[in-house]
Amino acid sequence: MIRQNKKLLLLTSVITLLPVFIGLFLWNQLPDSVATHFGLNNQPDGYSSKAFAVFGLPLILLAVHLVCVVATNIDPKSKDINKKIFRVLLWICPLVSLFVSTVIYGYSLGYDFDMSYLCGILIGVLYLVLGNFLPTVKPNYTIGFRISWALCDPENWYRTHRFGGKCMVIGGIIMILTSPLQNMWILLAAAIVPCLLPAIYSYLYYRKS
């Protein structure tokens, strides 16, 4: 799967590291201690060195990016993984890297960001995209709801992912619509519940059959 997507893998890896070059360009304007973590009240509650913010975070995300790619490629059932959702997977870390760097650099330069709103929009859009592709995913060990009951039963897998796809879409819509409320608890609920319900559904289907 890597061979068929070499150019896209290279492009997404470069974009993941793009914040490094942006950080170098802004180096003299950034403070020595940079806010890298924000609490539920949208206020920073964690700081890191400028070097870690500029170099460390993008490199960590690049490592996560490559681990996800390699794990997917060595999956015994990699041939059954939908090519479209694999390409969606390739774009997750680059977009997160750009989002994180925009927030960190912007806040350090004096811009005020509403973290609940931005996170709600970003995760909501991601859920909408994933929710539309999940029903097409065939049984594998790296992408999807990898629940034992579903992995052992193709019909359970199919039904779980159809249901899970709907949950993700609904969760994404809720996050996008409620993000202006600036309530992090609603965001967390809308993000976690769509991931829990498919597991419960899969188990109930297993017990029923």
Coordinates of C-alpha atoms in Angstrom, one line a residue:
M1 CA 0.0 0.0 0.0
I2 CA 2.9 2.3 0.6
R3 CA 4.3 1.7 -2.9
Q4 CA 1.0 2.9 -4.4
N5 CA 1.0 6.0 -2.3
K6 CA 4.6 7.1 -2.3
K7 CA 4.0 10.6 -3.6
L8 CA 1.1 11.2 -1.3
L9 CA 3.1 9.8 1.7
L10 CA 6.0 12.2 0.9
L11 CA 3.6 15.1 0.5
T12 CA 1.8 14.5 3.7
S13 CA 5.2 14.0 5.6
V14 CA 6.5 17.3 4.3
I15 CA 3.3 19.1 5.3
T16 CA 3.5 17.6 8.8
L17 CA 7.0 19.2 9.1
L18 CA 5.9 22.5 7.5
P19 CA 5.4 24.1 11.0
V20 CA 9.2 23.7 11.6
F21 CA 9.9 26.1 8.7
I22 CA 7.2 28.4 9.8
G23 CA 8.6 28.4 13.3
L24 CA 12.1 29.1 12.1
F25 CA 10.7 32.1 10.1
L26 CA 9.0 33.4 13.3
W27 CA 11.8 32.3 15.6
N28 CA 12.8 35.8 16.8
Q29 CA 9.2 36.8 17.4
L30 CA 8.4 33.7 19.6
P31 CA 8.9 33.8 23.4
D32 CA 11.4 31.4 25.0
S33 CA 8.5 29.7 26.8
V34 CA 5.6 28.8 24.6
A35 CA 2.1 27.7 25.6
T36 CA 1.6 24.2 24.3
H37 CA -1.4 23.0 26.3
F38 CA -4.8 24.7 27.0
G39 CA -7.3 23.9 29.7
L40 CA -11.1 23.6 29.5
N41 CA -11.3 27.4 30.2
N42 CA -9.3 28.1 27.0
Q43 CA -6.4 29.3 29.1
P44 CA -2.9 27.9 28.7
D45 CA -1.9 25.5 31.5
G46 CA 1.2 24.0 30.1
Y47 CA 4.4 25.6 28.6
S48 CA 7.3 24.2 26.7
S49 CA 10.6 25.6 25.3
K50 CA 10.5 27.3 22.0
A51 CA 12.7 24.6 20.5
F52 CA 10.3 21.9 21.5
A53 CA 7.3 23.8 20.1
V54 CA 9.1 24.4 16.8
F55 CA 10.9 21.1 16.3
G56 CA 9.6 18.6 18.8
L57 CA 5.8 18.7 18.2
P58 CA 6.1 18.4 14.4
L59 CA 8.6 15.6 14.7
I60 CA 6.4 13.7 17.2
L61 CA 3.4 14.0 14.8
L62 CA 5.6 12.8 11.9
A63 CA 6.6 9.8 13.9
V64 CA 2.9 9.1 14.7
H65 CA 2.2 9.6 11.0
L66 CA 4.8 7.0 9.9
V67 CA 3.9 4.5 12.6
C68 CA 0.2 4.6 11.4
V69 CA 1.3 4.1 7.8
V70 CA 3.7 1.2 8.6
A71 CA 1.1 -0.5 10.9
T72 CA -1.5 -0.3 8.2
N73 CA 1.0 -1.6 5.6
I74 CA 2.0 -4.7 7.7
D75 CA -1.6 -5.5 8.6
P76 CA -2.2 -9.2 7.5
K77 CA -5.4 -7.9 5.9
S78 CA -4.0 -4.8 4.4
K79 CA -5.3 -5.8 1.0
D80 CA -8.8 -5.4 2.3
I81 CA -8.3 -1.9 3.5
N82 CA -10.2 0.7 1.4
K83 CA -7.7 2.8 -0.5
K84 CA -9.8 6.0 0.0
I85 CA -9.9 5.7 3.8
F86 CA -6.1 5.0 3.8
R87 CA -5.6 8.3 2.0
V88 CA -7.9 10.0 4.5
L89 CA -5.6 8.4 7.2
L90 CA -2.6 10.0 5.5
W91 CA -4.0 13.5 5.9
I92 CA -4.9 13.3 9.6
C93 CA -1.4 14.0 11.1
P94 CA -0.6 16.8 8.6
L95 CA -3.8 18.6 9.3
V96 CA -3.3 18.2 13.1
S97 CA 0.2 19.5 12.8
L98 CA -0.9 22.6 10.9
F99 CA -3.8 23.2 13.4
V100 CA -1.5 22.8 16.4
S101 CA 1.2 25.1 15.0
T102 CA -1.4 27.7 14.0
V103 CA -2.8 27.8 17.5
I104 CA 0.6 27.8 19.3
Y105 CA 2.3 30.3 17.1
G106 CA -0.8 32.5 16.9
Y107 CA -1.3 32.6 20.6
S108 CA 2.4 33.3 21.2
L109 CA 2.1 36.3 18.8
G110 CA -0.8 37.7 20.7
Y111 CA -3.8 36.3 18.9
D112 CA -6.7 35.0 21.0
F113 CA -8.2 31.6 20.0
D114 CA -11.3 29.9 21.2
M115 CA -10.0 26.4 21.6
S116 CA -13.5 24.8 22.1
Y117 CA -14.7 26.3 18.9
L118 CA -11.6 25.4 16.9
C119 CA -11.4 21.8 18.3
G120 CA -15.1 21.3 17.7
I121 CA -14.9 22.3 14.0
L122 CA -11.7 20.3 13.4
I123 CA -12.8 17.1 15.1
G124 CA -16.4 17.5 13.8
V125 CA -15.2 17.6 10.1
L126 CA -12.9 14.7 10.7
Y127 CA -15.8 12.6 12.1
L128 CA -18.0 13.5 9.2
V129 CA -15.3 12.3 6.7
L130 CA -14.5 9.1 8.6
G131 CA -18.2 8.4 9.2
N132 CA -18.9 8.4 5.5
F133 CA -16.0 6.0 4.7
L134 CA -16.3 3.6 7.7
P135 CA -19.2 1.5 6.2
T136 CA -16.9 0.6 3.3
V137 CA -14.1 -0.7 5.5
K138 CA -13.6 -4.5 5.4
P139 CA -12.3 -6.5 8.4
N140 CA -8.7 -5.6 9.3
Y141 CA -6.6 -5.0 12.4
T142 CA -5.7 -1.3 12.0
I143 CA -8.6 0.8 10.7
G144 CA -12.1 0.8 12.1
F145 CA -13.8 -0.6 15.2
R146 CA -11.4 -3.5 15.8
I147 CA -13.7 -5.3 18.3
S148 CA -13.2 -9.1 18.7
W149 CA -16.8 -9.9 18.0
A150 CA -16.7 -7.9 14.8
L151 CA -13.4 -9.3 13.6
C152 CA -14.6 -12.9 14.1
D153 CA -17.9 -12.3 12.1
P154 CA -17.9 -10.4 8.8
E155 CA -21.7 -9.7 9.2
N156 CA -21.1 -8.3 12.6
W157 CA -18.2 -6.1 11.3
Y158 CA -20.4 -4.9 8.4
R159 CA -23.3 -3.9 10.6
T160 CA -21.1 -2.4 13.3
H161 CA -19.4 -0.2 10.8
R162 CA -22.6 0.9 9.2
F163 CA -24.0 1.8 12.6
G164 CA -20.6 3.3 13.7
G165 CA -20.5 5.4 10.5
K166 CA -23.9 7.0 11.4
C167 CA -22.7 7.6 14.9
M168 CA -19.6 9.4 13.7
V169 CA -21.6 11.5 11.3
I170 CA -24.1 12.5 13.9
G171 CA -21.3 13.2 16.4
G172 CA -19.5 15.3 13.9
I173 CA -22.6 17.4 13.2
I174 CA -23.3 17.9 16.9
M175 CA -19.7 19.1 17.4
I176 CA -19.9 21.5 14.5
L177 CA -23.3 22.9 15.5
T178 CA -22.5 23.2 19.3
S179 CA -18.9 24.5 18.9
P180 CA -20.1 28.2 19.2
L181 CA -21.4 27.3 22.7
Q182 CA -17.8 27.1 23.8
N183 CA -18.6 24.1 26.0
M184 CA -15.7 21.6 26.1
W185 CA -17.9 19.0 27.9
I186 CA -20.3 18.8 25.0
L187 CA -17.4 18.4 22.7
L188 CA -16.0 15.6 24.7
A189 CA -19.3 13.8 24.9
A190 CA -19.9 14.2 21.2
A191 CA -16.4 12.8 20.5
I192 CA -16.5 9.9 22.9
V193 CA -20.0 8.6 22.6
P194 CA -19.8 7.8 18.9
C195 CA -16.8 5.6 19.6
L196 CA -18.5 3.7 22.5
L197 CA -21.9 3.0 20.9
P198 CA -20.5 0.8 18.1
A199 CA -18.7 -1.4 20.6
I200 CA -21.9 -1.8 22.6
Y201 CA -23.9 -2.5 19.3
S202 CA -21.3 -5.1 18.2
Y203 CA -21.5 -6.9 21.5
L204 CA -25.3 -6.9 21.5
Y205 CA -25.4 -8.2 17.9
Y206 CA -22.9 -10.9 19.0
R207 CA -25.1 -12.0 21.9
K208 CA -28.2 -12.0 19.7
S209 CA -26.6 -14.2 17.1

